[in-house]
mmCIF file of C-alpha atoms and ligand atoms in Angstrom:
data_model
loop_
_atom_site.group_PDB
_atom_site.id
_atom_site.type_symbol
_atom_site.label_atom_id
_atom_site.label_comp_id
_atom_site.label_asym_id
_atom_site.label_seq_id
_atom_site.Cartn_x
_atom_site.Cartn_y
_atom_site.Cartn_z
ATOM 1 C CA MET A 386 206.991 -269.738 -4.292
ATOM 2 C CA ARG A 387 209.897 -271.880 -4.403
ATOM 3 C CA SER A 388 209.707 -275.721 -4.157
ATOM 4 C CA ALA A 389 209.670 -277.367 -0.699
ATOM 5 C CA ALA A 390 212.704 -279.345 -1.406
ATOM 6 C CA GLU A 391 214.492 -276.031 -2.826
ATOM 7 C CA LEU A 392 213.080 -274.284 0.241
ATOM 8 C CA LEU A 393 214.817 -276.728 2.409
ATOM 9 C CA PHE A 394 217.984 -276.691 0.720
ATOM 10 C CA PHE A 395 218.094 -272.863 0.851
ATOM 11 C CA ALA A 396 217.610 -273.384 4.742
ATOM 12 C CA LEU A 397 220.072 -275.775 5.440
ATOM 13 C CA GLY A 398 222.689 -273.960 3.090
ATOM 14 C CA LEU A 399 221.768 -270.687 5.167
ATOM 15 C CA PHE A 400 222.077 -272.913 8.552
ATOM 16 C CA GLU A 401 225.299 -274.195 7.854
ATOM 17 C CA TYR A 402 226.673 -270.984 6.327
ATOM 18 C CA THR A 403 225.856 -269.600 9.734
ATOM 19 C CA SER A 404 227.734 -272.156 11.603
ATOM 20 C CA ALA A 405 230.951 -272.133 9.549
ATOM 21 C CA SER A 406 230.911 -268.126 9.068
ATOM 22 C CA SER A 407 232.285 -267.226 12.971
ATOM 23 C CA SER A 408 235.604 -268.579 12.074
ATOM 24 C CA SER A 409 236.017 -265.950 8.924
ATOM 25 C CA SER A 410 237.892 -262.681 10.183
ATOM 26 C CA PRO A 411 235.521 -259.860 10.724
ATOM 27 C CA SER A 412 235.882 -257.162 7.557
ATOM 28 C CA PHE A 413 234.409 -253.731 8.188
ATOM 29 C CA SER A 414 235.081 -252.327 4.774
ATOM 30 C CA ASN A 415 231.746 -254.333 3.664
ATOM 31 C CA ALA A 416 228.998 -252.214 5.055
ATOM 32 C CA VAL A 417 227.764 -250.857 1.515
ATOM 33 C CA THR A 418 227.423 -253.364 -0.966
ATOM 34 C CA TRP A 419 226.265 -250.937 -4.475
ATOM 35 C CA ILE A 420 223.776 -253.153 -6.706
ATOM 36 C CA GLN A 421 223.845 -250.248 -8.971
ATOM 37 C CA TYR A 422 225.780 -247.096 -8.337
ATOM 38 C CA GLY A 423 223.451 -244.250 -7.450
ATOM 39 C CA GLN A 424 220.065 -246.246 -7.688
ATOM 40 C CA SER A 425 220.258 -249.295 -5.369
ATOM 41 C CA ALA A 426 222.992 -250.571 -2.413
ATOM 42 C CA VAL A 427 222.303 -253.185 0.408
ATOM 43 C CA VAL A 428 223.526 -251.747 3.824
ATOM 44 C CA LYS A 429 225.037 -254.154 6.073
ATOM 45 C CA LEU A 430 224.102 -252.231 9.507
ATOM 46 C CA ASP A 431 225.320 -253.978 12.754
ATOM 47 C CA THR A 432 223.240 -254.435 15.748
ATOM 48 C CA PRO A 433 225.476 -254.366 18.549
ATOM 49 C CA GLY A 434 224.058 -256.147 21.792
ATOM 50 C CA TYR A 435 221.924 -257.975 19.987
ATOM 51 C CA PRO A 436 221.848 -261.849 19.559
ATOM 52 C CA LEU A 437 222.133 -263.729 16.451
ATOM 53 C CA TRP A 438 219.296 -265.899 16.254
ATOM 54 C CA LEU A 439 220.259 -269.524 15.161
ATOM 55 C CA MET A 440 217.651 -271.637 13.271
ATOM 56 C CA ASP A 441 216.562 -275.166 14.421
ATOM 57 C CA LYS A 442 216.147 -276.616 11.053
ATOM 58 C CA ALA A 443 214.934 -279.644 12.269
ATOM 59 C CA ASN A 444 211.509 -278.433 13.929
ATOM 60 C CA ALA A 445 211.036 -275.156 11.833
ATOM 61 C CA PRO A 446 207.734 -274.580 10.405
ATOM 62 C CA ILE A 447 207.634 -272.998 6.910
ATOM 63 C CA LEU A 448 205.737 -270.034 7.809
ATOM 64 C CA HIS A 449 207.925 -267.690 9.734
ATOM 65 C CA GLU A 450 205.046 -266.136 11.727
ATOM 66 C CA GLN A 451 204.395 -269.787 13.775
ATOM 67 C CA ALA A 452 208.385 -269.701 13.855
ATOM 68 C CA GLY A 453 208.513 -268.128 16.909
ATOM 69 C CA ASP A 454 210.077 -270.612 18.876
ATOM 70 C CA SER A 455 212.192 -272.252 16.155
ATOM 71 C CA TYR A 456 215.236 -269.761 17.244
ATOM 72 C CA TRP A 457 218.068 -269.534 19.843
ATOM 73 C CA PRO A 458 219.854 -266.671 20.377
ATOM 74 C CA GLN A 459 223.809 -267.182 19.849
ATOM 75 C CA ASP A 460 226.041 -264.673 22.093
ATOM 76 C CA LYS A 461 227.539 -263.199 18.338
ATOM 77 C CA PRO A 462 227.496 -259.919 16.968
ATOM 78 C CA SER A 463 224.790 -259.388 14.663
ATOM 79 C CA ALA A 464 223.462 -257.140 11.866
ATOM 80 C CA VAL A 465 220.515 -256.419 9.450
ATOM 81 C CA LEU A 466 220.139 -255.673 5.840
ATOM 82 C CA LEU A 467 218.819 -252.606 4.636
ATOM 83 C CA ASN A 468 218.219 -252.606 0.856
ATOM 84 C CA LEU A 469 218.394 -248.542 -0.127
ATOM 85 C CA THR A 470 216.825 -248.364 -3.600
ATOM 86 C CA MET A 471 215.437 -245.461 -5.616
ATOM 87 C CA SER A 472 211.887 -245.493 -6.717
ATOM 88 C CA LEU A 473 211.203 -246.471 -10.551
ATOM 89 C CA ASP A 474 210.539 -242.506 -11.093
ATOM 90 C CA ASN A 475 213.500 -241.442 -9.094
ATOM 91 C CA LYS A 476 211.159 -239.395 -6.735
ATOM 92 C CA THR A 477 211.472 -241.149 -3.290
ATOM 93 C CA LEU A 478 214.024 -243.418 -1.436
ATOM 94 C CA LEU A 479 212.922 -246.760 -0.437
ATOM 95 C CA LEU A 480 214.365 -248.634 2.378
ATOM 96 C CA ASN A 481 213.466 -252.566 2.390
ATOM 97 C CA HIS A 482 210.467 -251.684 0.369
ATOM 98 C CA ASN A 483 209.033 -248.627 2.073
ATOM 99 C CA PRO A 484 209.046 -245.256 1.238
ATOM 100 C CA ILE A 485 211.109 -243.558 3.323
ATOM 101 C CA LEU A 486 212.324 -240.055 1.884
ATOM 102 C CA PRO A 487 209.795 -238.977 1.571
ATOM 103 C CA LEU A 488 207.228 -240.431 3.537
ATOM 104 C CA SER A 489 204.178 -241.881 1.496
ATOM 105 C CA ASP A 490 202.050 -240.367 4.613
ATOM 106 C CA PRO A 491 204.119 -237.946 7.517
ATOM 107 C CA ASN A 492 201.125 -239.351 9.809
ATOM 108 C CA VAL A 493 201.724 -242.647 8.815
ATOM 109 C CA PRO A 494 205.838 -244.017 9.413
ATOM 110 C CA PRO A 495 206.137 -247.296 7.536
ATOM 111 C CA LEU A 496 206.779 -250.383 9.329
ATOM 112 C CA ILE A 497 210.223 -251.593 8.219
ATOM 113 C CA GLU A 498 211.214 -255.020 8.496
ATOM 114 C CA ALA A 499 214.838 -256.713 8.034
ATOM 115 C CA TYR A 500 216.585 -260.187 7.614
ATOM 116 C CA GLN A 501 219.287 -260.716 10.191
ATOM 117 C CA VAL A 502 222.806 -261.596 9.208
ATOM 118 C CA PRO A 503 226.028 -262.481 11.166
ATOM 119 C CA ALA A 504 227.986 -259.155 11.587
ATOM 120 C CA ASP A 505 230.985 -260.652 9.760
ATOM 121 C CA MET A 506 229.464 -261.300 6.407
ATOM 122 C CA THR A 507 231.600 -260.561 3.623
ATOM 123 C CA THR A 508 230.515 -258.570 0.439
ATOM 124 C CA THR A 509 230.240 -261.650 -1.755
ATOM 125 C CA GLN A 510 228.113 -263.572 0.571
ATOM 126 C CA ILE A 511 225.637 -260.600 0.574
ATOM 127 C CA ARG A 512 226.080 -260.444 -3.151
ATOM 128 C CA GLY A 513 225.275 -264.217 -2.971
ATOM 129 C CA LEU A 514 222.193 -263.586 -0.736
ATOM 130 C CA VAL A 515 220.827 -260.785 -3.266
ATOM 131 C CA SER A 516 221.163 -263.261 -6.244
ATOM 132 C CA ASN A 517 219.230 -265.861 -3.999
ATOM 133 C CA GLY A 518 216.504 -262.725 -3.792
ATOM 134 C CA LEU A 519 216.432 -262.576 -0.117
ATOM 135 C CA LEU A 520 216.155 -258.724 -0.328
ATOM 136 C CA ASN A 521 213.532 -258.858 -3.260
ATOM 137 C CA ARG A 522 210.587 -260.203 -1.094
ATOM 138 C CA GLN A 523 211.506 -263.332 -2.793
ATOM 139 C CA TRP A 524 211.280 -265.627 0.416
ATOM 140 C CA GLU A 525 208.517 -263.147 2.357
ATOM 141 C CA GLY A 526 206.507 -265.074 4.821
ATOM 142 C CA LEU A 527 209.241 -268.266 5.101
ATOM 143 C CA THR A 528 211.088 -269.487 7.788
ATOM 144 C CA LEU A 529 214.696 -268.852 6.960
ATOM 145 C CA GLY A 530 217.704 -268.835 8.523
ATOM 146 C CA TRP A 531 217.788 -265.311 8.598
ATOM 147 C CA ARG A 532 215.621 -264.181 11.149
ATOM 148 C CA TYR A 533 213.033 -261.144 10.152
ATOM 149 C CA LEU A 534 212.997 -258.834 12.387
ATOM 150 C CA ALA A 535 210.560 -255.815 13.171
ATOM 151 C CA LEU A 536 212.491 -252.435 13.630
ATOM 152 C CA ASP A 537 211.925 -249.558 15.642
ATOM 153 C CA TYR A 538 213.643 -246.427 14.045
ATOM 154 C CA ASP A 539 215.196 -243.056 14.467
ATOM 155 C CA ARG A 540 214.501 -241.224 11.127
ATOM 156 C CA LEU A 541 215.667 -237.642 11.115
ATOM 157 C CA VAL A 542 215.720 -235.943 7.404
ATOM 158 C CA TRP A 543 218.380 -232.550 6.670
ATOM 159 C CA ALA A 544 216.139 -230.814 4.650
ATOM 160 C CA ASP A 545 212.982 -233.056 4.399
ATOM 161 C CA PRO A 546 210.886 -232.396 1.276
ATOM 162 C CA GLU A 547 208.087 -231.810 3.586
ATOM 163 C CA THR A 548 209.366 -228.439 4.960
ATOM 164 C CA GLY A 549 210.310 -227.378 1.776
ATOM 165 C CA PRO A 550 210.331 -226.745 -1.010
ATOM 166 C CA TYR A 551 213.890 -226.442 -1.473
ATOM 167 C CA GLN A 552 216.577 -225.575 -4.584
ATOM 168 C CA ASN A 553 218.993 -227.641 -5.818
ATOM 169 C CA HIS A 554 217.860 -230.048 -3.519
ATOM 170 C CA VAL A 555 220.409 -232.329 -1.480
ATOM 171 C CA PRO A 556 218.447 -234.089 1.651
ATOM 172 C CA ILE A 557 219.987 -236.097 3.751
ATOM 173 C CA LEU A 558 218.387 -239.371 5.521
ATOM 174 C CA ARG A 559 220.048 -240.341 9.109
ATOM 175 C CA PHE A 560 218.697 -244.004 9.866
ATOM 176 C CA ARG A 561 218.979 -245.663 13.262
ATOM 177 C CA ILE A 562 217.995 -248.486 14.851
ATOM 178 C CA MET A 563 216.522 -247.930 18.356
ATOM 179 C CA GLY A 564 215.088 -251.520 18.903
ATOM 180 C CA ILE A 565 214.093 -254.676 17.303
ATOM 181 C CA GLY A 566 211.036 -256.812 17.701
ATOM 182 C CA ALA A 567 211.185 -260.751 16.809
ATOM 183 C CA HIS A 568 207.935 -262.203 17.366
ATOM 184 C CA SER A 569 206.981 -261.342 20.517
ATOM 185 C CA ARG A 570 210.189 -260.557 21.974
ATOM 186 C CA ASN A 571 211.533 -256.795 22.018
ATOM 187 C CA ASP A 572 214.587 -255.186 22.759
ATOM 188 C CA VAL A 573 215.762 -251.458 23.110
ATOM 189 C CA LEU A 574 219.222 -251.153 21.796
ATOM 190 C CA ASP A 575 222.051 -249.033 23.774
ATOM 191 C CA VAL A 576 221.911 -245.925 21.782
ATOM 192 C CA GLU A 577 225.748 -245.102 22.403
ATOM 193 C CA LYS A 578 226.871 -248.125 20.283
ATOM 194 C CA GLN A 579 224.654 -248.014 17.483
ATOM 195 C CA GLN A 580 225.759 -246.303 14.202
ATOM 196 C CA VAL A 581 223.705 -244.637 11.893
ATOM 197 C CA VAL A 582 223.377 -244.621 8.185
ATOM 198 C CA HIS A 583 223.147 -241.425 6.468
ATOM 199 C CA VAL A 584 221.882 -241.344 2.773
ATOM 200 C CA THR A 585 222.723 -238.219 0.927
ATOM 201 C CA LEU A 586 220.394 -238.061 -2.266
ATOM 202 C CA GLN A 587 220.956 -235.324 -4.889
ATOM 203 C CA ASP A 588 218.120 -233.649 -7.548
ATOM 204 C CA TRP A 589 220.137 -234.268 -10.709
ATOM 205 C CA LYS A 590 217.734 -231.623 -12.453
ATOM 206 C CA HIS A 591 219.005 -229.432 -9.820
ATOM 207 C CA GLY A 592 215.545 -227.453 -9.875
ATOM 208 C CA SER A 593 212.754 -226.942 -7.024
ATOM 209 C CA SER A 594 211.967 -229.966 -4.319
ATOM 210 C CA ASP A 595 208.211 -230.083 -5.746
ATOM 211 C CA ALA A 596 209.095 -229.835 -9.674
ATOM 212 C CA LYS A 597 207.513 -232.223 -11.642
ATOM 213 C CA ASP A 598 210.562 -233.324 -13.353
ATOM 214 C CA ARG A 599 212.463 -233.333 -10.245
ATOM 215 C CA SER A 600 214.842 -236.824 -10.212
ATOM 216 C CA TYR A 601 217.323 -237.644 -7.469
ATOM 217 C CA GLY A 602 219.931 -240.605 -7.021
ATOM 218 C CA ILE A 603 222.224 -241.692 -4.107
ATOM 219 C CA THR A 604 225.116 -239.878 -3.953
ATOM 220 C CA LYS A 605 226.371 -241.249 -0.590
ATOM 221 C CA ILE A 606 225.992 -243.771 1.714
ATOM 222 C CA GLU A 607 227.661 -243.709 4.911
ATOM 223 C CA LEU A 608 227.946 -245.202 8.634
ATOM 224 C CA VAL A 609 228.685 -242.837 10.928
ATOM 225 C CA ASP A 610 228.761 -243.022 15.025
ATOM 226 C CA VAL A 611 225.739 -241.249 17.260
ATOM 227 C CA GLU A 612 228.052 -238.678 18.268
ATOM 228 C CA GLU A 613 228.946 -237.175 15.507
ATOM 229 C CA SER A 614 225.511 -237.828 13.586
ATOM 230 C CA TYR A 615 223.256 -235.333 15.266
ATOM 231 C CA ALA A 616 224.724 -232.123 15.399
ATOM 232 C CA TYR A 617 221.949 -229.911 16.164
ATOM 233 C CA VAL A 618 219.420 -232.170 17.570
ATOM 234 C CA PRO A 619 219.658 -234.046 20.491
ATOM 235 C CA ALA A 620 220.561 -237.475 19.992
ATOM 236 C CA MET A 621 218.196 -239.182 22.228
ATOM 237 C CA GLU A 622 214.392 -238.758 22.528
ATOM 238 C CA PRO A 623 213.284 -236.072 25.138
ATOM 239 C CA GLU A 624 210.784 -237.460 27.580
ATOM 240 C CA GLN A 625 208.045 -238.923 26.056
ATOM 241 C CA GLU A 626 204.915 -237.132 27.380
ATOM 242 C CA GLU A 627 201.800 -239.504 27.294
ATOM 243 C CA CYS A 628 199.584 -239.224 23.915
ATOM 244 C CA SER A 629 196.047 -238.286 24.750
ATOM 245 C CA LEU A 630 192.885 -237.251 22.788
ATOM 246 C CA ARG A 631 193.821 -233.763 23.719
ATOM 247 C CA SER A 632 196.536 -233.955 21.096
ATOM 248 C CA TRP A 633 195.537 -234.149 17.323
ATOM 249 C CA ARG A 634 198.729 -235.908 16.123
ATOM 250 C CA CYS A 635 201.131 -236.309 19.746
ATOM 251 C CA ALA A 636 203.396 -235.219 17.182
ATOM 252 C CA ASP A 637 207.184 -235.332 18.415
ATOM 253 C CA LYS A 638 208.172 -231.746 19.867
ATOM 254 C CA GLY A 639 210.970 -229.488 19.192
ATOM 255 C CA LEU A 640 212.112 -231.409 16.466
ATOM 256 C CA TYR A 641 210.831 -229.277 13.183
ATOM 257 C CA GLN A 642 209.236 -226.281 12.648
ATOM 258 C CA GLU A 643 205.306 -226.589 12.644
ATOM 259 C CA GLY A 644 204.524 -229.083 10.225
ATOM 260 C CA PRO A 645 205.383 -232.136 8.936
ATOM 261 C CA PRO A 646 207.166 -234.238 9.043
ATOM 262 C CA TRP A 647 205.565 -234.992 12.443
ATOM 263 C CA TYR A 648 207.732 -237.736 13.990
ATOM 264 C CA ARG A 649 210.772 -238.785 14.265
ATOM 265 C CA PHE A 650 211.406 -241.722 17.140
ATOM 266 C CA ILE A 651 209.279 -244.416 15.496
ATOM 267 C CA TRP A 652 208.358 -247.188 17.992
ATOM 268 C CA ARG A 653 206.053 -249.925 16.571
ATOM 269 C CA GLU A 654 203.998 -249.936 19.588
ATOM 270 C CA ARG A 655 202.965 -246.332 19.368
ATOM 271 C CA PHE A 656 201.764 -246.443 15.758
ATOM 272 C CA ASP A 657 199.392 -248.596 13.745
ATOM 273 C CA TRP A 658 197.868 -248.425 10.171
ATOM 274 C CA TYR A 659 195.876 -245.347 11.272
ATOM 275 C CA GLY A 660 198.675 -243.455 12.525
ATOM 276 C CA ARG A 661 200.064 -242.083 16.229
ATOM 277 C CA VAL A 662 197.843 -244.516 18.564
ATOM 278 C CA GLY A 663 196.403 -242.749 20.905
ATOM 279 C CA SER A 664 196.036 -239.108 19.319
ATOM 280 C CA LEU A 665 192.524 -237.385 18.295
ATOM 281 C CA ARG A 666 193.808 -238.131 14.649
ATOM 282 C CA HIS A 667 193.925 -241.701 15.081
ATOM 283 C CA ALA A 668 190.349 -242.041 16.469
ATOM 284 C CA VAL A 669 188.771 -240.048 14.048
ATOM 285 C CA VAL A 670 190.657 -241.374 11.067
ATOM 286 C CA ARG A 671 189.782 -244.675 12.670
ATOM 287 C CA LYS A 672 186.134 -244.001 12.525
ATOM 288 C CA VAL A 673 185.987 -242.446 9.439
ATOM 289 C CA ASP A 674 187.682 -245.919 7.947
ATOM 290 C CA VAL A 675 185.172 -248.145 9.836
ATOM 291 C CA MET A 676 182.296 -246.276 8.570
ATOM 292 C CA ARG A 677 183.888 -246.174 5.325
ATOM 293 C CA LYS A 678 184.151 -250.101 5.267
ATOM 294 C CA PHE A 679 180.804 -250.398 6.866
ATOM 295 C CA VAL A 680 179.259 -248.279 3.724
ATOM 296 C CA ALA A 681 181.354 -250.432 1.061
ATOM 297 C CA ASP A 682 180.532 -253.893 2.834
ATOM 298 C CA ALA A 683 177.046 -252.587 3.044
ATOM 299 C CA GLY A 684 176.789 -250.680 -0.194
ATOM 300 C CA PRO A 685 174.292 -253.339 -2.047
ATOM 301 C CA ALA A 686 172.167 -254.034 0.760
ATOM 302 C CA MET A 687 172.035 -250.377 1.685
ATOM 303 C CA VAL A 688 170.897 -249.325 -1.656
ATOM 304 C CA PHE A 689 168.340 -252.139 -1.823
ATOM 305 C CA ALA A 690 166.995 -251.065 1.898
ATOM 306 C CA PHE A 691 166.770 -247.608 0.385
ATOM 307 C CA VAL A 692 164.731 -248.658 -2.537
ATOM 308 C CA ILE A 693 162.521 -250.551 0.068
ATOM 309 C CA LEU A 694 162.052 -247.539 2.047
ATOM 310 C CA PHE A 695 161.768 -245.139 -0.502
ATOM 311 C CA GLY A 696 158.919 -247.526 -2.259
ATOM 312 C CA ALA A 697 157.171 -247.793 1.165
ATOM 313 C CA ALA A 698 157.233 -244.122 1.572
ATOM 314 C CA ILE A 699 155.614 -243.759 -2.174
ATOM 315 C CA LEU A 700 153.120 -246.204 -1.724
ATOM 316 C CA VAL A 701 152.182 -244.136 2.022
ATOM 317 C CA MET A 702 152.254 -240.796 0.197
ATOM 318 C CA SER A 703 150.050 -242.291 -2.292
ATOM 319 C CA MET A 704 147.349 -243.678 0.125
ATOM 320 C CA VAL A 705 147.450 -240.453 2.157
ATOM 321 C CA GLY A 706 146.613 -238.943 -1.164
ATOM 322 C CA THR A 707 143.951 -241.267 -2.260
ATOM 323 C CA ILE A 708 142.769 -241.188 1.610
ATOM 324 C CA GLY A 709 142.603 -237.509 1.184
ATOM 325 C CA SER A 710 140.398 -237.475 -2.105
ATOM 326 C CA LEU A 711 138.080 -239.789 -0.855
ATOM 327 C CA CYS A 712 137.391 -237.693 2.282
ATOM 328 C CA ASN A 713 136.567 -234.472 0.008
ATOM 329 C CA ARG A 714 134.384 -236.733 -2.084
ATOM 330 C CA ARG A 715 132.624 -237.984 0.866
ATOM 331 C CA GLU A 716 131.898 -234.724 2.111
ATOM 332 C CA LYS A 717 130.950 -233.918 -1.103
ATOM 333 C CA THR A 718 128.508 -236.504 -1.392
ATOM 334 C CA ILE A 719 127.047 -235.841 1.811
ATOM 335 C CA ARG A 720 126.342 -232.214 1.163
ATOM 336 C CA GLU A 721 124.747 -233.001 -2.070
ATOM 337 C CA LEU A 722 122.712 -235.499 -0.701
ATOM 338 C CA ALA A 723 121.421 -232.958 2.045
ATOM 339 C CA GLU A 724 120.861 -230.287 -0.706
ATOM 340 C CA ASP A 725 119.126 -232.815 -2.521
ATOM 341 C CA ASP A 726 116.604 -233.347 0.727
ATOM 342 C CA ARG A 727 115.724 -229.758 0.808
ATOM 343 C CA PHE A 728 115.275 -229.230 -2.595
ATOM 344 C CA LEU A 729 113.609 -232.756 -2.528
ATOM 345 C CA GLY A 730 110.177 -232.394 -5.026
ATOM 346 C CA GLU A 731 111.015 -229.089 -5.923
ATOM 347 C CA GLU A 732 111.885 -228.309 -9.439
ATOM 348 C CA ALA A 733 114.432 -226.034 -8.998
ATOM 349 C CA ASP A 734 116.821 -227.331 -11.747
ATOM 350 C CA GLU A 735 118.268 -224.065 -12.594
ATOM 351 C CA GLU A 736 118.565 -223.078 -8.967
ATOM 352 C CA ARG A 737 120.249 -226.657 -8.313
ATOM 353 C CA TYR A 738 122.629 -226.195 -10.953
ATOM 354 C CA LEU A 739 123.471 -222.610 -9.701
ATOM 355 C CA ASP A 740 124.457 -224.181 -6.185
ATOM 356 C CA ASP A 741 126.746 -226.284 -7.483
ATOM 357 C CA GLU A 742 128.453 -223.558 -9.379
ATOM 358 C CA GLU A 743 128.561 -222.002 -5.886
ATOM 359 C CA GLU A 744 130.069 -224.871 -4.701
ATOM 360 C CA LYS A 745 132.865 -225.213 -6.778
ATOM 361 C CA GLU A 746 134.088 -222.037 -5.976
ATOM 362 C CA VAL A 747 134.731 -222.988 -2.464
ATOM 363 C CA VAL A 748 135.944 -226.212 -2.979
ATOM 364 C CA PRO A 749 139.030 -225.784 -5.138
ATOM 365 C CA SER A 750 139.500 -229.171 -6.690
ATOM 366 C CA PRO A 751 136.414 -230.030 -9.499
ATOM 367 C CA LEU A 752 133.578 -231.912 -8.373
ATOM 368 C CA PRO A 753 134.008 -235.765 -9.226
ATOM 369 C CA PRO A 754 130.950 -237.108 -11.222
ATOM 370 C CA ARG A 755 128.824 -237.920 -8.604
ATOM 371 C CA SER A 756 127.778 -241.522 -9.130
ATOM 372 C CA GLY A 757 127.032 -244.916 -7.474
ATOM 373 C CA GLN A 758 130.330 -245.597 -6.821
ATOM 374 C CA ASP A 759 131.256 -242.832 -4.644
ATOM 375 C CA LYS A 760 128.511 -243.249 -2.401
ATOM 376 C CA GLU A 761 129.565 -247.071 -2.020
ATOM 377 C CA GLU A 762 132.924 -245.921 -1.160
ATOM 378 C CA ALA A 763 131.868 -243.566 1.647
ATOM 379 C CA VAL A 764 130.157 -246.389 3.041
ATOM 380 C CA LEU A 765 132.537 -248.837 2.963
ATOM 381 C CA ILE A 766 135.509 -247.206 4.147
ATOM 382 C CA ASP A 767 135.362 -245.137 7.394
ATOM 383 C CA LEU A 768 137.583 -242.674 6.899
ATOM 384 C CA GLY A 769 137.267 -240.624 10.010
ATOM 385 C CA CYS A 770 137.515 -237.385 8.324
HETATM 386 C C1 NAG B 821 216.487 -242.774 -12.967
HETATM 387 O O1 NAG B 821 217.825 -242.702 -12.786
HETATM 388 C C2 NAG B 821 218.491 -243.213 -13.390
HETATM 389 C C3 NAG B 821 220.139 -243.175 -13.358
HETATM 390 O O2 NAG B 821 220.232 -241.573 -13.307
HETATM 391 C C4 NAG B 821 218.292 -243.407 -14.951
HETATM 392 O O3 NAG B 821 219.030 -244.113 -15.846
HETATM 393 C C5 NAG B 821 216.648 -243.451 -15.144
HETATM 394 O O4 NAG B 821 216.353 -243.509 -16.390
HETATM 395 C C6 NAG B 821 216.041 -242.593 -14.180
HETATM 396 N N1 NAG B 821 214.621 -243.019 -14.298
HETATM 397 C C7 NAG B 821 213.505 -241.992 -14.670
HETATM 398 C C8 NAG B 821 212.301 -242.348 -14.301
HETATM 399 O O5 NAG B 821 213.986 -240.869 -14.817
HETATM 400 C C1 NAG B 822 215.428 -253.522 -3.519
HETATM 401 O O1 NAG B 822 214.172 -253.191 -3.235
HETATM 402 C C2 NAG B 822 213.731 -252.915 -4.554
HETATM 403 C C3 NAG B 822 212.168 -252.122 -4.181
HETATM 404 O O2 NAG B 822 211.614 -252.940 -3.532
HETATM 405 C C4 NAG B 822 213.877 -253.658 -5.235
HETATM 406 O O3 NAG B 822 212.887 -253.721 -6.611
HETATM 407 C C5 NAG B 822 215.166 -254.321 -5.620
HETATM 408 O O4 NAG B 822 214.963 -255.572 -6.215
HETATM 409 C C6 NAG B 822 215.337 -254.761 -4.000
HETATM 410 N N1 NAG B 822 216.914 -254.837 -4.508
HETATM 411 C C7 NAG B 822 217.461 -256.045 -3.911
HETATM 412 C C8 NAG B 822 219.186 -255.925 -4.409
HETATM 413 O O5 NAG B 822 217.008 -257.439 -3.871
#
């Protein structure tokens, strides 16, 4: 985290730049700034029809999330900066730090955010921002002269690895901004006026797109008009059906063959952490997640409760066992007492011994030794058996 003084200086610098920049002549050759050729580039994508936000430097709070009222719209052309970089293993293209080709989970398209800049910013100025760490998350969460915007986007991939595998893979990402969110405000952009970023990748291993050693580089980045961008598919979103629990994913229709990727038009309000809001899959995944969290949170307590329950169960079982054997003993005692009465006065030790033997066969458990204690237990505990 930077010091407050440094931050203020940075914010002031940005503010002054914003005021001064309108006088410089527009140049459109600055759309793509390569940071490292084939690996990383910054794209300035214009957002015609969307205002340029000016920060109220005197009153802006430090934290961006509280700064909703600190920006004023200006009627000047604006753009956003996109950081297109290959992941360290060269297998995934990242767009502003999120995997975009392929997606990390086709069910949950990423939320993409971007800093806004004036449309006429030059390559030198963009490099200045890069060296300030603006596109490397160094100022994340802080209020800056560049407003941080959330994007609704159209993501369409030619030869998407999800639909593969492909040999000698050359996928092309077509990325278009459909709408912009700035704090509580949401705007839908005019489709025809927007440009589409085309990013071409190439697998330098020329093998299969699911090979373990695949290694991609960025071979081309272009900005193309909407009409020229979507030759085989509609440029616009078809009428959106309502998403209900009758559909597992509420996937976008008619875009790809059956299978992932499921979505092309990513409106923020339609997606959350669990995927497409309103779909059956969303409901199921959320339930499972809630359960998982509950178990994770309650883990130690649950184990403790289980130990207590288990202990109680053992106790009850052993008590039942004890009572059962006490019942047997009492029955035995009563019978024996009765026999004693029957043979009272008779010297029939032999017979009695034989009787005892017979009884042993009837009652499977060996007879406990007859003692005074037995009688006492039988008397003291009314077992009701
Ligand atoms: C990724 O590609 C770059 C450029 O071709 C190369 O320098 C780097 O070593 C590659 N990284 C891996 C992990 O293959
Ligand atoms: C672009 O994003 C990558 C991945 O998050 C990051 O490593 C890189 O530094 C960023 N590029 C710039 C120019 O800030």
